[in-house]
Amino acid sequence: MLADLLHRLRALLARNAVERELDDELRFHLEHQIEAYEKAGLDRDEAVRRARVEFGGVAQIKEDYRDALGVRLLDDLRRDVRLAIRSLRATPAATAVAVLSLALVSGANTAIFSILTSLVLRALPVHEPERLVHVTDTVPRETGETRVRAWAYPAWEQIRQRPQLFEAATAWSFTRFNLSSGGETEFVDGIWADGGFFQTLGVPAAIGRVFGPIDDRRGGGPDGPVTVISFGYWQRHFGGAADAIGRSVQLNGVPFTIVGVTRPEFFGVEVGRSFDFIVPLQTEALIRGRDSVLDSAATNFLSILARLERGQSLEAAAAGLRRAQPEIREATIGGWSKDVRDRYLTSPFTVIPASTGYSNLRSSYERALVIIAAIVALVLLVGCVNVANLLLARAIGRRHELSMRLALGASRARLVRQLLTESLALATAGAALGLLVASYTSEFLVRQLSTAGNRVFLDVSIDGRVLAFTIAVTVLTALLFGTLPAFRAFRFAPLDALKSQGRSPADHTRSGVMGGLVSLQVALSLVLVVAAGLFIRSFTLLANRQLGLQPDRVMVVTIDPLRANVDPADRRALYERARQAVLRVPNVTDAAISQLTPAGGGGFTPPVALSTTGQPIRLDADGDVFGNLISPGWLRTFGMRLIAGRDLTDADRHGAPRVILVNETFVRRFLGPASPLGRTITLYPSSPRALPADIVGVVADAVYGSPRDPVPPTWYLPIAQFDVPEFPFSSARLSVRAGSGAPELLTKSLVAAISAVDPRLALTFRPLATQIDAALIRERLMAQLAGFLGVLALLLAALGLYGVTAYAVSRQRTEIAIRMALGAAPGRAVAMVLGRVSVLVGVGILAGTLASVWASTFVEGLIYDLAPRDPATLATSVIVLAAMAALATWFPARRAARMDPLAALRES
Amino acid sequence: MELPQGTLDVLILKTLALERQHGWAISERLHRISSATLQIKQGSLYPALHRLERKGWIKAKWSATENNRRAKYYELTKKGRAQLDAETEAWRRLSAVITQVLETV
């Protein structure tokens, strides 16, 4: 047994030695046989002949020997692979192009796929994620997507006190903590989590312990305020040291003890985001002190996740929840206006599956990514068609060799097997290279998605699923472009070997297939170029949209006074002192305080009404009216234009007659053609804190939330005149305009100036230009990706066209040579070659145009300021493609024209 | 003369029972011992030798002959010797039984 195995191994590994030994042994025998015959009296030649005859075929013996060892199949495969590699190396250019095309397209495909799986398909890294549900309500949201609503803490308490509804439930919210103790902030990502968070999710600690319900108390539990850190943070900041447990960290100035570290694969329950610290929910009271929202029924910030009992269906859980709904609602009604209350009371609670988590990232990017995936798949197709054509041309070129082999006795199956081995070898090389491309590309894409304030975390490591996908793509491409030439091989007749340049009827069908492939490539490339054009133009238009302000030299500083322990009533004065300090800094031309900044996120939409002679008219009945609280100098700081009336001044202070500015859209929509100046707007109408204000100026439209959205009707009220005592002003934005140079250069001096006012203020710096750009990330990404892929497709199509034309020229050499020898001008020869190719390209362009028009419906909603069927883009793309075709076919055509007819004829 | 299947193996083993030999010598010896009746074709001999080697009954070694040429010598292993004894015994019994049956009629 062992001996047998050893022999087989030796035969496999030390082939040459084994072969030689066999040779020697047989030769030895043969020589002795000959000698014996000679001794018996035969002459030399006769002896040799007889010995040889008796010996039987030596080759046969060796074959039997090898067969007996069962290595024949392996032998054949090895030979096939070696032959494949050798023949691929014989045409280095074609092979390089094929491998490169395959690598690029399969790499891009794999990268997009791994991002998609991570974003959409990967289940949460928790225990039995299929039993997790989000608790939400069914209010339809404007965007039409199923958004999961946020809850207030009192509502969560009501649900927590009803454990019979689910097996377990928990609540959490994303937040940020400031690690620094004053001056510039150092933010880390955090999660407020209810005490039962880890138990409900079934997530244990990697080291140390996770916290539980006993730690979830307002002053901290028996161990005081505790926190659990993420594995990533543990590695980054503690180097994975075990003594991290027990250390104390300051979160927003409050000391917390680290009690545990989560496992590496746990990133939270929102896909696309990760955390550094998790703290018990009720310690929010410690961290935010006066500004705690735990008792506010109107601040919705918690997501509620529940685990269904085994066997409990979604409907049963929702029904149970709805039965408890009236009590929950009654307990949590706040001092709201009537219509808000009505809405709250009527929309039914429900539960939706949460196994893949809820993700803001996913909902914004899902459609875009699917479109990109479709584009990449198309590029893959183009790449494959390229390689198919390449191999087809090669196979036809080797017709001679293959027919010869057929004539010598090789089976067709053997030939097909060898051709398939070649394509498999190509596909494997391409896929291996592609994996490399994929890992770099997916990391690059994820990095592009992150902004300073919003780190994106997606696990795009190559896992089993991604690998399986790549292998499937590889095998499919191998089959796709391997079978075409292989089928042709079946049609080869051995007689073909004798015809050198002659044509067989099979030639025409072969050219037909190649031609069809070329048209397909051109059509696909046109669609991709149109898509790229649309996305690029859309992004450019969006980016160049009139913002209505001048962002370039503005720095936005977010001031957080929490640690400064200032009474909310005094905070405005504090901000104003900071503003005055900053105005004294050299190179600062303007500075202003406001609650919000353009494209800074958030929106302020208190109810607003227009005073008339009769009843005040509510203006926000049909849609939100947005506002901002600003200080004097704000319009100047942002470079916004005033088109009527006056700007705010220091005279508009607390106690003075209340004034307000509105923008053009506001005037257009609500106030009619007469001058709006002097009319009265009331915030919080029909309530004890109603704030009437007179319009004194009209501002030109400027971006409010996102450059993507149309400018909403907006009002601007002086901060000093916003007399709502309970409004916390928990943070403010100080916007600073630099006189010259980049705003970042001001950072140090600004920190110094503001810290001089109060060193415990937490400051976060962000140039306005960056803030606005961040709002357009999705469009920029689409434009970059589509552009890159469009160029790729164009290149591939050009390569394909070049190959096909070169092939056509070589096939028709004889004909062209004869014609030229007979006196035809070289131009005629060129026309002959290009004629057919032009028809193919034309067909492709036509088909591509139709396909683009049909496919344009899918990009609706992702294109701005542009019709999806924009004729200019379409026309430009057609011209680009035609130019590419002309360029690609020019070289081979020129070679045809320059051909020496006599030399060509002599060769055939 | 046609050899019944499988008998070549035991003949080779027997030949090697006395001393190690190379392939040519084995074939000559068998030819001589069988009074020139058996002429083993090389096409059968070498596959048989390799088969026996794989089964571990004989082992091979390259050495120099008397004329100082290189040849592959085979010799019986312990397993081979046991196999030889077993098969010889089996043959004797078989041929005794068959002879008996044939002569009884």
PDB file of N, CA and C in Angstrom, chain A residues 419-481:
ATOM      1  N   LEU A 419      -8.567  24.106 -25.879  1.00  0.00           N
ATOM      2  CA  LEU A 419      -8.998  25.495 -26.044  1.00  0.00           C
ATOM      3  C   LEU A 419      -9.648  26.020 -24.774  1.00  0.00           C
ATOM      4  N   LEU A 420     -10.459  25.147 -24.160  1.00  0.00           N
ATOM      5  CA  LEU A 420     -11.097  25.572 -22.917  1.00  0.00           C
ATOM      6  C   LEU A 420     -10.058  25.793 -21.822  1.00  0.00           C
ATOM      7  N   THR A 421      -9.026  24.927 -21.812  1.00  0.00           N
ATOM      8  CA  THR A 421      -7.982  25.129 -20.816  1.00  0.00           C
ATOM      9  C   THR A 421      -7.326  26.485 -21.003  1.00  0.00           C
ATOM     10  N   GLU A 422      -7.130  26.870 -22.264  1.00  0.00           N
ATOM     11  CA  GLU A 422      -6.536  28.181 -22.504  1.00  0.00           C
ATOM     12  C   GLU A 422      -7.394  29.294 -21.937  1.00  0.00           C
ATOM     13  N   SER A 423      -8.697  29.221 -22.240  1.00  0.00           N
ATOM     14  CA  SER A 423      -9.547  30.304 -21.751  1.00  0.00           C
ATOM     15  C   SER A 423      -9.624  30.272 -20.231  1.00  0.00           C
ATOM     16  N   LEU A 424      -9.594  29.066 -19.656  1.00  0.00           N
ATOM     17  CA  LEU A 424      -9.629  28.984 -18.202  1.00  0.00           C
ATOM     18  C   LEU A 424      -8.360  29.577 -17.618  1.00  0.00           C
ATOM     19  N   ALA A 425      -7.223  29.316 -18.281  1.00  0.00           N
ATOM     20  CA  ALA A 425      -5.962  29.877 -17.799  1.00  0.00           C
ATOM     21  C   ALA A 425      -6.034  31.402 -17.827  1.00  0.00           C
ATOM     22  N   LEU A 426      -6.539  31.937 -18.936  1.00  0.00           N
ATOM     23  CA  LEU A 426      -6.697  33.388 -19.031  1.00  0.00           C
ATOM     24  C   LEU A 426      -7.610  33.911 -17.935  1.00  0.00           C
ATOM     25  N   ALA A 427      -8.755  33.221 -17.786  1.00  0.00           N
ATOM     26  CA  ALA A 427      -9.722  33.689 -16.803  1.00  0.00           C
ATOM     27  C   ALA A 427      -9.134  33.651 -15.403  1.00  0.00           C
ATOM     28  N   THR A 428      -8.370  32.605 -15.090  1.00  0.00           N
ATOM     29  CA  THR A 428      -7.791  32.510 -13.753  1.00  0.00           C
ATOM     30  C   THR A 428      -6.795  33.629 -13.519  1.00  0.00           C
ATOM     31  N   ALA A 429      -5.923  33.846 -14.518  1.00  0.00           N
ATOM     32  CA  ALA A 429      -4.955  34.925 -14.347  1.00  0.00           C
ATOM     33  C   ALA A 429      -5.675  36.248 -14.158  1.00  0.00           C
ATOM     34  N   GLY A 430      -6.712  36.464 -15.001  1.00  0.00           N
ATOM     35  CA  GLY A 430      -7.460  37.705 -14.885  1.00  0.00           C
ATOM     36  C   GLY A 430      -8.141  37.836 -13.536  1.00  0.00           C
ATOM     37  N   ALA A 431      -8.720  36.736 -13.047  1.00  0.00           N
ATOM     38  CA  ALA A 431      -9.436  36.802 -11.777  1.00  0.00           C
ATOM     39  C   ALA A 431      -8.480  37.049 -10.623  1.00  0.00           C
ATOM     40  N   ALA A 432      -7.317  36.378 -10.644  1.00  0.00           N
ATOM     41  CA  ALA A 432      -6.361  36.561  -9.556  1.00  0.00           C
ATOM     42  C   ALA A 432      -5.927  38.025  -9.493  1.00  0.00           C
ATOM     43  N   LEU A 433      -5.571  38.564 -10.654  1.00  0.00           N
ATOM     44  CA  LEU A 433      -5.206  39.979 -10.709  1.00  0.00           C
ATOM     45  C   LEU A 433      -6.384  40.840 -10.301  1.00  0.00           C
ATOM     46  N   GLY A 434      -7.572  40.383 -10.709  1.00  0.00           N
ATOM     47  CA  GLY A 434      -8.776  41.141 -10.408  1.00  0.00           C
ATOM     48  C   GLY A 434      -9.045  41.231  -8.916  1.00  0.00           C
ATOM     49  N   LEU A 435      -8.746  40.175  -8.178  1.00  0.00           N
ATOM     50  CA  LEU A 435      -8.951  40.212  -6.722  1.00  0.00           C
ATOM     51  C   LEU A 435      -8.108  41.317  -6.113  1.00  0.00           C
ATOM     52  N   LEU A 436      -6.877  41.428  -6.643  1.00  0.00           N
ATOM     53  CA  LEU A 436      -6.002  42.490  -6.160  1.00  0.00           C
ATOM     54  C   LEU A 436      -6.621  43.851  -6.447  1.00  0.00           C
ATOM     55  N   VAL A 437      -7.054  44.020  -7.705  1.00  0.00           N
ATOM     56  CA  VAL A 437      -7.704  45.277  -8.091  1.00  0.00           C
ATOM     57  C   VAL A 437      -8.900  45.538  -7.195  1.00  0.00           C
ATOM     58  N   ALA A 438      -9.662  44.471  -6.930  1.00  0.00           N
ATOM     59  CA  ALA A 438     -10.893  44.641  -6.153  1.00  0.00           C
ATOM     60  C   ALA A 438     -10.603  45.137  -4.756  1.00  0.00           C
ATOM     61  N   SER A 439      -9.615  44.573  -4.099  1.00  0.00           N
ATOM     62  CA  SER A 439      -9.405  44.976  -2.710  1.00  0.00           C
ATOM     63  C   SER A 439      -8.992  46.438  -2.640  1.00  0.00           C
ATOM     64  N   TYR A 440      -8.157  46.893  -3.567  1.00  0.00           N
ATOM     65  CA  TYR A 440      -7.789  48.310  -3.540  1.00  0.00           C
ATOM     66  C   TYR A 440      -8.985  49.190  -3.873  1.00  0.00           C
ATOM     67  N   THR A 441      -9.747  48.759  -4.892  1.00  0.00           N
ATOM     68  CA  THR A 441     -10.863  49.593  -5.344  1.00  0.00           C
ATOM     69  C   THR A 441     -11.920  49.738  -4.271  1.00  0.00           C
ATOM     70  N   SER A 442     -12.276  48.640  -3.598  1.00  0.00           N
ATOM     71  CA  SER A 442     -13.361  48.764  -2.623  1.00  0.00           C
ATOM     72  C   SER A 442     -12.932  49.632  -1.448  1.00  0.00           C
ATOM     73  N   GLU A 443     -11.667  49.507  -1.039  1.00  0.00           N
ATOM     74  CA  GLU A 443     -11.222  50.377   0.057  1.00  0.00           C
ATOM     75  C   GLU A 443     -11.235  51.826  -0.372  1.00  0.00           C
ATOM     76  N   PHE A 444     -10.825  52.064  -1.609  1.00  0.00           N
ATOM     77  CA  PHE A 444     -10.819  53.426  -2.123  1.00  0.00           C
ATOM     78  C   PHE A 444     -12.223  53.998  -2.144  1.00  0.00           C
ATOM     79  N   LEU A 445     -13.190  53.203  -2.606  1.00  0.00           N
ATOM     80  CA  LEU A 445     -14.566  53.670  -2.681  1.00  0.00           C
ATOM     81  C   LEU A 445     -15.108  54.009  -1.304  1.00  0.00           C
ATOM     82  N   VAL A 446     -14.846  53.133  -0.319  1.00  0.00           N
ATOM     83  CA  VAL A 446     -15.354  53.392   1.023  1.00  0.00           C
ATOM     84  C   VAL A 446     -14.731  54.666   1.583  1.00  0.00           C
ATOM     85  N   ARG A 447     -13.435  54.865   1.298  1.00  0.00           N
ATOM     86  CA  ARG A 447     -12.801  56.088   1.782  1.00  0.00           C
ATOM     87  C   ARG A 447     -13.448  57.312   1.161  1.00  0.00           C
ATOM     88  N   GLN A 448     -13.802  57.188  -0.140  1.00  0.00           N
ATOM     89  CA  GLN A 448     -14.438  58.323  -0.804  1.00  0.00           C
ATOM     90  C   GLN A 448     -15.769  58.666  -0.176  1.00  0.00           C
ATOM     91  N   LEU A 449     -16.451  57.669   0.384  1.00  0.00           N
ATOM     92  CA  LEU A 449     -17.757  57.929   0.953  1.00  0.00           C
ATOM     93  C   LEU A 449     -17.680  58.645   2.290  1.00  0.00           C
ATOM     94  N   SER A 450     -16.524  58.543   2.960  1.00  0.00           N
ATOM     95  CA  SER A 450     -16.429  59.142   4.296  1.00  0.00           C
ATOM     96  C   SER A 450     -16.168  60.629   4.204  1.00  0.00           C
ATOM     97  N   THR A 451     -16.771  61.352   5.107  1.00  0.00           N
ATOM     98  CA  THR A 451     -16.424  62.772   5.224  1.00  0.00           C
ATOM     99  C   THR A 451     -15.915  63.001   6.623  1.00  0.00           C
ATOM    100  N   ALA A 452     -15.496  64.219   6.902  1.00  0.00           N
ATOM    101  CA  ALA A 452     -14.899  64.479   8.202  1.00  0.00           C
ATOM    102  C   ALA A 452     -15.887  64.215   9.325  1.00  0.00           C
ATOM    103  N   GLY A 453     -17.130  64.598   9.135  1.00  0.00           N
ATOM    104  CA  GLY A 453     -18.062  64.464  10.235  1.00  0.00           C
ATOM    105  C   GLY A 453     -18.791  63.134  10.218  1.00  0.00           C
ATOM    106  N   ASN A 454     -18.519  62.330   9.250  1.00  0.00           N
ATOM    107  CA  ASN A 454     -19.360  61.165   9.054  1.00  0.00           C
ATOM    108  C   ASN A 454     -18.525  60.015   8.537  1.00  0.00           C
ATOM    109  N   ARG A 455     -17.837  59.368   9.452  1.00  0.00           N
ATOM    110  CA  ARG A 455     -16.948  58.317   9.013  1.00  0.00           C
ATOM    111  C   ARG A 455     -17.758  57.106   8.583  1.00  0.00           C
ATOM    112  N   VAL A 456     -17.479  56.592   7.379  1.00  0.00           N
ATOM    113  CA  VAL A 456     -18.192  55.417   6.917  1.00  0.00           C
ATOM    114  C   VAL A 456     -17.373  54.182   7.249  1.00  0.00           C
ATOM    115  N   PHE A 457     -18.037  53.209   7.799  1.00  0.00           N
ATOM    116  CA  PHE A 457     -17.351  51.983   8.139  1.00  0.00           C
ATOM    117  C   PHE A 457     -18.072  50.829   7.456  1.00  0.00           C
ATOM    118  N   LEU A 458     -17.398  50.186   6.546  1.00  0.00           N
ATOM    119  CA  LEU A 458     -17.993  49.040   5.872  1.00  0.00           C
ATOM    120  C   LEU A 458     -16.949  47.943   5.808  1.00  0.00           C
ATOM    121  N   ASP A 459     -17.354  46.772   6.194  1.00  0.00           N
ATOM    122  CA  ASP A 459     -16.402  45.677   6.162  1.00  0.00           C
ATOM    123  C   ASP A 459     -16.374  45.102   4.750  1.00  0.00           C
ATOM    124  N   VAL A 460     -15.386  45.506   3.963  1.00  0.00           N
ATOM    125  CA  VAL A 460     -15.351  45.018   2.594  1.00  0.00           C
ATOM    126  C   VAL A 460     -14.248  44.002   2.400  1.00  0.00           C
ATOM    127  N   SER A 461     -13.899  43.300   3.460  1.00  0.00           N
ATOM    128  CA  SER A 461     -12.886  42.268   3.291  1.00  0.00           C
ATOM    129  C   SER A 461     -13.443  41.158   2.410  1.00  0.00           C
ATOM    130  N   ILE A 462     -12.555  40.456   1.735  1.00  0.00           N
ATOM    131  CA  ILE A 462     -12.985  39.394   0.838  1.00  0.00           C
ATOM    132  C   ILE A 462     -13.451  38.219   1.676  1.00  0.00           C
ATOM    133  N   ASP A 463     -14.730  37.988   1.718  1.00  0.00           N
ATOM    134  CA  ASP A 463     -15.204  36.842   2.474  1.00  0.00           C
ATOM    135  C   ASP A 463     -15.641  35.745   1.512  1.00  0.00           C
ATOM    136  N   GLY A 464     -16.186  34.687   2.081  1.00  0.00           N
ATOM    137  CA  GLY A 464     -16.546  33.539   1.270  1.00  0.00           C
ATOM    138  C   GLY A 464     -17.495  33.899   0.148  1.00  0.00           C
ATOM    139  N   ARG A 465     -18.472  34.750   0.471  1.00  0.00           N
ATOM    140  CA  ARG A 465     -19.469  35.060  -0.540  1.00  0.00           C
ATOM    141  C   ARG A 465     -18.848  35.796  -1.713  1.00  0.00           C
ATOM    142  N   VAL A 466     -17.989  36.757  -1.387  1.00  0.00           N
ATOM    143  CA  VAL A 466     -17.354  37.541  -2.442  1.00  0.00           C
ATOM    144  C   VAL A 466     -16.457  36.655  -3.288  1.00  0.00           C
ATOM    145  N   LEU A 467     -15.715  35.775  -2.611  1.00  0.00           N
ATOM    146  CA  LEU A 467     -14.839  34.878  -3.344  1.00  0.00           C
ATOM    147  C   LEU A 467     -15.641  33.987  -4.278  1.00  0.00           C
ATOM    148  N   ALA A 468     -16.752  33.468  -3.750  1.00  0.00           N
ATOM    149  CA  ALA A 468     -17.601  32.606  -4.581  1.00  0.00           C
ATOM    150  C   ALA A 468     -18.087  33.381  -5.788  1.00  0.00           C
ATOM    151  N   PHE A 469     -18.446  34.635  -5.573  1.00  0.00           N
ATOM    152  CA  PHE A 469     -18.916  35.464  -6.681  1.00  0.00           C
ATOM    153  C   PHE A 469     -17.828  35.619  -7.735  1.00  0.00           C
ATOM    154  N   THR A 470     -16.609  35.936  -7.288  1.00  0.00           N
ATOM    155  CA  THR A 470     -15.526  36.115  -8.250  1.00  0.00           C
ATOM    156  C   THR A 470     -15.263  34.835  -9.024  1.00  0.00           C
ATOM    157  N   ILE A 471     -15.275  33.718  -8.304  1.00  0.00           N
ATOM    158  CA  ILE A 471     -15.025  32.453  -8.991  1.00  0.00           C
ATOM    159  C   ILE A 471     -16.133  32.188  -9.995  1.00  0.00           C
ATOM    160  N   ALA A 472     -17.372  32.467  -9.598  1.00  0.00           N
ATOM    161  CA  ALA A 472     -18.484  32.250 -10.524  1.00  0.00           C
ATOM    162  C   ALA A 472     -18.317  33.113 -11.758  1.00  0.00           C
ATOM    163  N   VAL A 473     -17.978  34.386 -11.554  1.00  0.00           N
ATOM    164  CA  VAL A 473     -17.775  35.284 -12.689  1.00  0.00           C
ATOM    165  C   VAL A 473     -16.667  34.759 -13.584  1.00  0.00           C
ATOM    166  N   THR A 474     -15.580  34.290 -12.944  1.00  0.00           N
ATOM    167  CA  THR A 474     -14.461  33.772 -13.724  1.00  0.00           C
ATOM    168  C   THR A 474     -14.893  32.587 -14.572  1.00  0.00           C
ATOM    169  N   VAL A 475     -15.554  31.630 -13.925  1.00  0.00           N
ATOM    170  CA  VAL A 475     -15.954  30.437 -14.655  1.00  0.00           C
ATOM    171  C   VAL A 475     -16.912  30.800 -15.778  1.00  0.00           C
ATOM    172  N   LEU A 476     -17.831  31.705 -15.485  1.00  0.00           N
ATOM    173  CA  LEU A 476     -18.789  32.116 -16.506  1.00  0.00           C
ATOM    174  C   LEU A 476     -18.092  32.763 -17.679  1.00  0.00           C
ATOM    175  N   THR A 477     -17.135  33.646 -17.392  1.00  0.00           N
ATOM    176  CA  THR A 477     -16.432  34.287 -18.501  1.00  0.00           C
ATOM    177  C   THR A 477     -15.644  33.249 -19.278  1.00  0.00           C
ATOM    178  N   ALA A 478     -15.041  32.302 -18.552  1.00  0.00           N
ATOM    179  CA  ALA A 478     -14.285  31.265 -19.266  1.00  0.00           C
ATOM    180  C   ALA A 478     -15.212  30.503 -20.197  1.00  0.00           C
ATOM    181  N   LEU A 479     -16.368  30.132 -19.688  1.00  0.00           N
ATOM    182  CA  LEU A 479     -17.310  29.417 -20.538  1.00  0.00           C
ATOM    183  C   LEU A 479     -17.768  30.290 -21.683  1.00  0.00           C
ATOM    184  N   LEU A 480     -18.096  31.535 -21.345  1.00  0.00           N
ATOM    185  CA  LEU A 480     -18.629  32.431 -22.353  1.00  0.00           C
ATOM    186  C   LEU A 480     -17.677  32.606 -23.511  1.00  0.00           C
ATOM    187  N   PHE A 481     -16.453  33.035 -23.190  1.00  0.00           N
ATOM    188  CA  PHE A 481     -15.585  33.306 -24.324  1.00  0.00           C
ATOM    189  C   PHE A 481     -14.728  32.120 -24.698  1.00  0.00           C
TER     190      PHE A 481
END
